[in-house]
Coordinates of C-alpha atoms in Angstrom, one line a residue:
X1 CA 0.0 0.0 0.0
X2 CA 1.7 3.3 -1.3
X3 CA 2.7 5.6 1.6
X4 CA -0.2 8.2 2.6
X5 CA 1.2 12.2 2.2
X6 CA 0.0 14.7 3.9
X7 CA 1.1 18.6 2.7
X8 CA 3.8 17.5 0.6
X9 CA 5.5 15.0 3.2
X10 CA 5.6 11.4 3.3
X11 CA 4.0 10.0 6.5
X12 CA 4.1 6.5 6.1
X13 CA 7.6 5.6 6.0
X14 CA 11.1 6.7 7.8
X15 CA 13.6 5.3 5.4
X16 CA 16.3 8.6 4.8
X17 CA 15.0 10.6 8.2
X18 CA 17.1 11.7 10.5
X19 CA 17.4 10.7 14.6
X20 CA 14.1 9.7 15.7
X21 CA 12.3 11.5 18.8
X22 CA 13.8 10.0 21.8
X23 CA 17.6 10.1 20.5
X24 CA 19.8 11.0 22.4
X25 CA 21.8 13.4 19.6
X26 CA 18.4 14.8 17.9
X27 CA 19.1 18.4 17.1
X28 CA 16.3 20.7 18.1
X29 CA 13.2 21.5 15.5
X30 CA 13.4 25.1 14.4
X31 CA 9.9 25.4 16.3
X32 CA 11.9 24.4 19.5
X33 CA 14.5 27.0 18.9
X34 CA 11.9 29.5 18.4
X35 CA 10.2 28.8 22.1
X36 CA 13.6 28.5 23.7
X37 CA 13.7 32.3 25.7
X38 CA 9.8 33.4 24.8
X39 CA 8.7 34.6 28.0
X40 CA 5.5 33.0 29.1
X41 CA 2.7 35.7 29.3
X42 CA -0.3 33.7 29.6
X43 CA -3.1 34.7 32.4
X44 CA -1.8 31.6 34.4
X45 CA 1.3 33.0 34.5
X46 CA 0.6 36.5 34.8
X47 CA -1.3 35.9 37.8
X48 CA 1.5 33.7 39.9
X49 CA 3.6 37.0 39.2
X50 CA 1.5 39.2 41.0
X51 CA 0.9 36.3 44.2
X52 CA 4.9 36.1 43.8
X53 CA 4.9 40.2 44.0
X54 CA 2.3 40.5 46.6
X55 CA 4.2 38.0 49.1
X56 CA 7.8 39.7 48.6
X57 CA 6.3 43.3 49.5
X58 CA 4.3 41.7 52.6
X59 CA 7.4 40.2 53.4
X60 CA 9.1 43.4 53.3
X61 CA 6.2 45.3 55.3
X62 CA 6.3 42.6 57.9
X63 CA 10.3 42.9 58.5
X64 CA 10.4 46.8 57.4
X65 CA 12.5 47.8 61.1
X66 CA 15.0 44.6 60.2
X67 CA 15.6 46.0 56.5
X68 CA 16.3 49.6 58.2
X69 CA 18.0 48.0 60.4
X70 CA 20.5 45.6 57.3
X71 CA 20.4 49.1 55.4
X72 CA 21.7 51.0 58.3
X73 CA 24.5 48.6 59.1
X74 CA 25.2 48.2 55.7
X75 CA 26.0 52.0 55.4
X76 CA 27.7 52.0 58.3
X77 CA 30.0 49.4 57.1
X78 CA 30.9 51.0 54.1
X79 CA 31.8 54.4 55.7
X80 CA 33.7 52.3 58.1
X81 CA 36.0 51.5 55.0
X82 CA 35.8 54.2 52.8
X83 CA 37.2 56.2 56.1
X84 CA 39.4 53.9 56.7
X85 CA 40.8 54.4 53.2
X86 CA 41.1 58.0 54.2
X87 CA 38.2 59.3 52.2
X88 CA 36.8 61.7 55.4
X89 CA 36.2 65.0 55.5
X90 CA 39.6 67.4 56.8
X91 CA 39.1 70.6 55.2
X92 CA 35.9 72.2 54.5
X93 CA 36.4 75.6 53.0
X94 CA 33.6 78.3 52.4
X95 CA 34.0 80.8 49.2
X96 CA 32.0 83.7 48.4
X97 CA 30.8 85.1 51.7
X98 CA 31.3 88.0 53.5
X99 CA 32.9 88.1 56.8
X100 CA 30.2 89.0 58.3
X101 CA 28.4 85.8 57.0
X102 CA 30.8 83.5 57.3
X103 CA 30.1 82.8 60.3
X104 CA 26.6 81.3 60.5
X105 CA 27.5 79.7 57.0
X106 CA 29.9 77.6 58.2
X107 CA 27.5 76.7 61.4
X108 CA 24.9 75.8 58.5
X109 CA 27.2 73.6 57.0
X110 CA 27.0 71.2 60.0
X111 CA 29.7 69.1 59.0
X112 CA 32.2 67.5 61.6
X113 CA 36.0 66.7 61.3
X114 CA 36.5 63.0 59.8
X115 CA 32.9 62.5 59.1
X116 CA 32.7 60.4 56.1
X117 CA 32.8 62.4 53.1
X118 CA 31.7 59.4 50.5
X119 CA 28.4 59.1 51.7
X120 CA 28.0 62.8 53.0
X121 CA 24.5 64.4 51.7
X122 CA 25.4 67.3 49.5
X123 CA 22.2 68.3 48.8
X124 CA 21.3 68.6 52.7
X125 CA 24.7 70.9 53.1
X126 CA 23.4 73.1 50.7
X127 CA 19.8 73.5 51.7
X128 CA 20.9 74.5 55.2
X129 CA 23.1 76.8 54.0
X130 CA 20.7 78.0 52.0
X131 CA 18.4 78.5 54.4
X132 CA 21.0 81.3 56.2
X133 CA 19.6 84.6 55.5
X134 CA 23.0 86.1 53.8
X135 CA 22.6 83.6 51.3
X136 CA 21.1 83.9 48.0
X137 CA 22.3 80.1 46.6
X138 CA 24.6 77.9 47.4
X139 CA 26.9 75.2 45.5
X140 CA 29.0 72.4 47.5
X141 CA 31.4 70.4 45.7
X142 CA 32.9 67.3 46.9
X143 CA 36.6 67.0 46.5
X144 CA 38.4 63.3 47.2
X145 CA 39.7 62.5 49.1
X146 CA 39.1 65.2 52.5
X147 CA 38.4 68.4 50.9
X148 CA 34.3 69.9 50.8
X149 CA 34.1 73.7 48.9
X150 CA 30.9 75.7 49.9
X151 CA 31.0 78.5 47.7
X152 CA 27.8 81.0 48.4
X153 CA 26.4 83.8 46.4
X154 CA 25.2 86.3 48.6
X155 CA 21.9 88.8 48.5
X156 CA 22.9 92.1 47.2
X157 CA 22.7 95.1 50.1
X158 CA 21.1 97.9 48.4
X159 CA 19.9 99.9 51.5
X160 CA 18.6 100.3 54.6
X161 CA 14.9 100.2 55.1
X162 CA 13.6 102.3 58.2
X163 CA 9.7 101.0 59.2
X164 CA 7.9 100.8 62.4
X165 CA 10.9 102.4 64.6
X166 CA 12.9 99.1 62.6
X167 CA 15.7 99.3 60.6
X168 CA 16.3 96.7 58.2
X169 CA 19.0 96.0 55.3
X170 CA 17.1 95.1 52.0
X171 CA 18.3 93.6 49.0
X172 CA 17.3 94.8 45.3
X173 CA 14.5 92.7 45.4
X174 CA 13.2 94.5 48.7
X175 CA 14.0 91.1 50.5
X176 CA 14.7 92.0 54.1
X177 CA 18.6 90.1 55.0
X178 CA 17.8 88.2 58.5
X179 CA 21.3 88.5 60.3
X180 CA 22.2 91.7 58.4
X181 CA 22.8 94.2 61.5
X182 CA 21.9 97.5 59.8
X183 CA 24.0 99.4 62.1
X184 CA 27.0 97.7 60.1
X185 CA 26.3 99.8 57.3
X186 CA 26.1 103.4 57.5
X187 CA 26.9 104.5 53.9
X188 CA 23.9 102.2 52.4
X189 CA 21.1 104.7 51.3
X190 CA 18.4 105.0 53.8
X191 CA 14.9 104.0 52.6
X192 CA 11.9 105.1 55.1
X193 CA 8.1 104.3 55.3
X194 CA 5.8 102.0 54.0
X195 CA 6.3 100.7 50.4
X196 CA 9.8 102.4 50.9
X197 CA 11.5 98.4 50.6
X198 CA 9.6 97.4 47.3
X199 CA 10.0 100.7 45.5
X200 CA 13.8 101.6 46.1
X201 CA 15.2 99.7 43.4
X202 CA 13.7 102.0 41.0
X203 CA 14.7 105.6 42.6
X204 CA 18.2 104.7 44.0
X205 CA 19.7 103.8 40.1
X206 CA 18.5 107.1 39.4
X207 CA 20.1 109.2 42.2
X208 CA 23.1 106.9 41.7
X209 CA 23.6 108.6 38.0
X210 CA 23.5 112.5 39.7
X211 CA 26.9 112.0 42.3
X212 CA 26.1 115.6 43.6
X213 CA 22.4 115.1 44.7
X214 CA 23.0 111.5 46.3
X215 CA 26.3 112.7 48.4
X216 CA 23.9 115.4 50.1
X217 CA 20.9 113.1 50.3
X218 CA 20.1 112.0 54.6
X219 CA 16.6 109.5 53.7
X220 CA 14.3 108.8 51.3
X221 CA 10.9 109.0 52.6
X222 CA 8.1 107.4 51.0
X223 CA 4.8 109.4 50.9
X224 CA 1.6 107.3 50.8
X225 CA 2.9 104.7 49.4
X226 CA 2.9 106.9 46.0
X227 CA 6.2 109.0 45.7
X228 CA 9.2 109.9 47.5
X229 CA 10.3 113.0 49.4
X230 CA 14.4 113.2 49.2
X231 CA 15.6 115.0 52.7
X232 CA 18.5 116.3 52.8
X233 CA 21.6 116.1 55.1
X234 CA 21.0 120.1 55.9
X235 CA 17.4 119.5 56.2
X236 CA 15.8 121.0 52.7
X237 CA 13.7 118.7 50.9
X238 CA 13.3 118.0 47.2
X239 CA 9.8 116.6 46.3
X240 CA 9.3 114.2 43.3
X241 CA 6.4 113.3 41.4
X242 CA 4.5 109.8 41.7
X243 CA 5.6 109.3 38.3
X244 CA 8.0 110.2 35.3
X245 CA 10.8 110.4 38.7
X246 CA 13.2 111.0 35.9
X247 CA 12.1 113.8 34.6
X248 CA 12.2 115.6 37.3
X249 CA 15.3 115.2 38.2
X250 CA 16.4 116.0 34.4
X251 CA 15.0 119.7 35.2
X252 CA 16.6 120.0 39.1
X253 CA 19.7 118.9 36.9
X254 CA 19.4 121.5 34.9
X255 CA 18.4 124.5 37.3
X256 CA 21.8 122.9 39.5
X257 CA 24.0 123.7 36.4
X258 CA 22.5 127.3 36.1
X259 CA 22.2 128.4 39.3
X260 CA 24.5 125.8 41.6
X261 CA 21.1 125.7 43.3
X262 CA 22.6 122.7 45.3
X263 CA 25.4 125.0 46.7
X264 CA 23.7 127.8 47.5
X265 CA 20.9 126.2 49.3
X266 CA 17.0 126.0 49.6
X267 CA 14.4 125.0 52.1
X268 CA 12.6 122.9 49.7
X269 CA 12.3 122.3 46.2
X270 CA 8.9 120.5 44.7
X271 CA 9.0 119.1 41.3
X272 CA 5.7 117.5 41.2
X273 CA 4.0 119.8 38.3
X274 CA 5.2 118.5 34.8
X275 CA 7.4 120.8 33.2
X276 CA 7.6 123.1 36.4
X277 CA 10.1 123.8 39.2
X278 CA 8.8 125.6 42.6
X279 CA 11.6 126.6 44.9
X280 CA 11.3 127.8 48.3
X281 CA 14.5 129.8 49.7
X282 CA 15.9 128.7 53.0
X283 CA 15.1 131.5 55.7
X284 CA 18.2 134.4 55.9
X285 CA 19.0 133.3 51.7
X286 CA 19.8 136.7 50.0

């Protein structure tokens, strides 16, 4: 009886074929190098996966002080060797800060002689030293083997802000320095009143340009929040306008170059009106 074929392949006799199932040398069928490595995803085993994950992470619940507990001795056992390797902190050196500051920067720092300087957390350094009022921003840089650089960027004094019988030192934000003893710094223009701290950024860059004015200015006095009055160190008073400051000051520039008004003296001087200047002589002028 003639061999039955099925697709193309004789199924009735074995006559040329290689190793038979069973032997020991039979080289694997291509379909059985295709499976070897194909990760099983059916819902069987999908679901001994998550039974497998729930049971680890109860484990871990269960035992979470004795995993602190490994972790912590762990750490301590590799700063007990990176120390002992010399890798610990000797020198810890603090750029960029005034001596004034320097002081409670290094405090911030918090970091003790041989502490290990591997696992130190820079990122905790330099929020706490952050968080000291001097400071604007901080960078800390780790140098192996003993060496830790702080370097600091400090807020910017631009004057002294009077309020409330207070005296404060702001920066050019009109951000109030904690720490900053205003007493420290007598030839930082004084700002007084309410508003005073916010607003002085924009009037002091313009008394900065006029050398003559701002070496006889005393305060600058902030009127309702609105404008400024500029006192002087011999008690006149220059008035400017809520608004076009500059201006103003273009036309007391001009009347000083005529008349040396600044020389001769005045009880006050209001530049308020556009376009006008009012000045009132100080009593006994000629």
């Amino acid at each position: 009886m003639p061999a039955v074929v099925r697709g193309g392949r004789r199924q009735g006799s074995t006559k040329g074929r290689g190793p038979q199932k069973g032997s020991r040398n039979a080289p694997a069928t291509p379909g059985k190098v295709a499976a070897i490595g194909r990760l099983d995803l059916s819902p069987r085993a999908v679901m001994i996966s998550i039974v497998a994950g729930v049971v680890v992470l109860g484990g871990v619940l269960a035992t979470g002080a004795r995993a602190e507990r490994i972790s912590s001795s762990v750490s301590s056992r590799f700063d007990s060797v990176t120390s002992s390797m010399g890798l610990k902190v000797k020198q810890v050196h603090v750029t960029g800060a005034s001596p004034e500051a320097k002081g409670a920067i290094q405090q911030a720092v918090g970091v003790s002689a041989d502490q290990p300087i591997v696992s130190l957390d820079l990122n905790a350094v330099r929020d706490r030293v952050q968080a000291v009022g001097w400071v604007k921003e901080a960078r800390v840089v780790r140098l192996l083997p003993d060496t830790l650089i702080v370097d600091v960027k400090e807020h910017d004094r631009l004057a002294v802000w009077q309020t409330a019988g207070h005296a404060y030192v702001i920066d050019s934000g009109g951000k109030v320095i904690q720490g900053a003893d205003a007493g420290r710094y007598p030839k930082l223009p004084l700002v007084v009143g309410k508003g005073a701290d916010q607003t002085a950024s924009e009037i002091l860059p313009l008394l900065a340009q006029r050398p003559r004015l701002m070496a006889r200015i005393e305060a600058l006095v902030r009127v309702d929040e609105r404008r400024w009055d500029l006192r002087l160190k011999d008690g006149s008073l220059i008035q400017l306008p809520a608004v076009d400051q500059d201006s103003a000051l273009i036309r007391l520039d001009a009347l000083d170059q005529r008349e040396r008004l600044l020389d001769l003296g005045f009880a006050r001087v209001d530049l308020r009106t556009p376009e006008e200047v009012a000045v009132r002589p100080s009593e006994g002028a000629v």
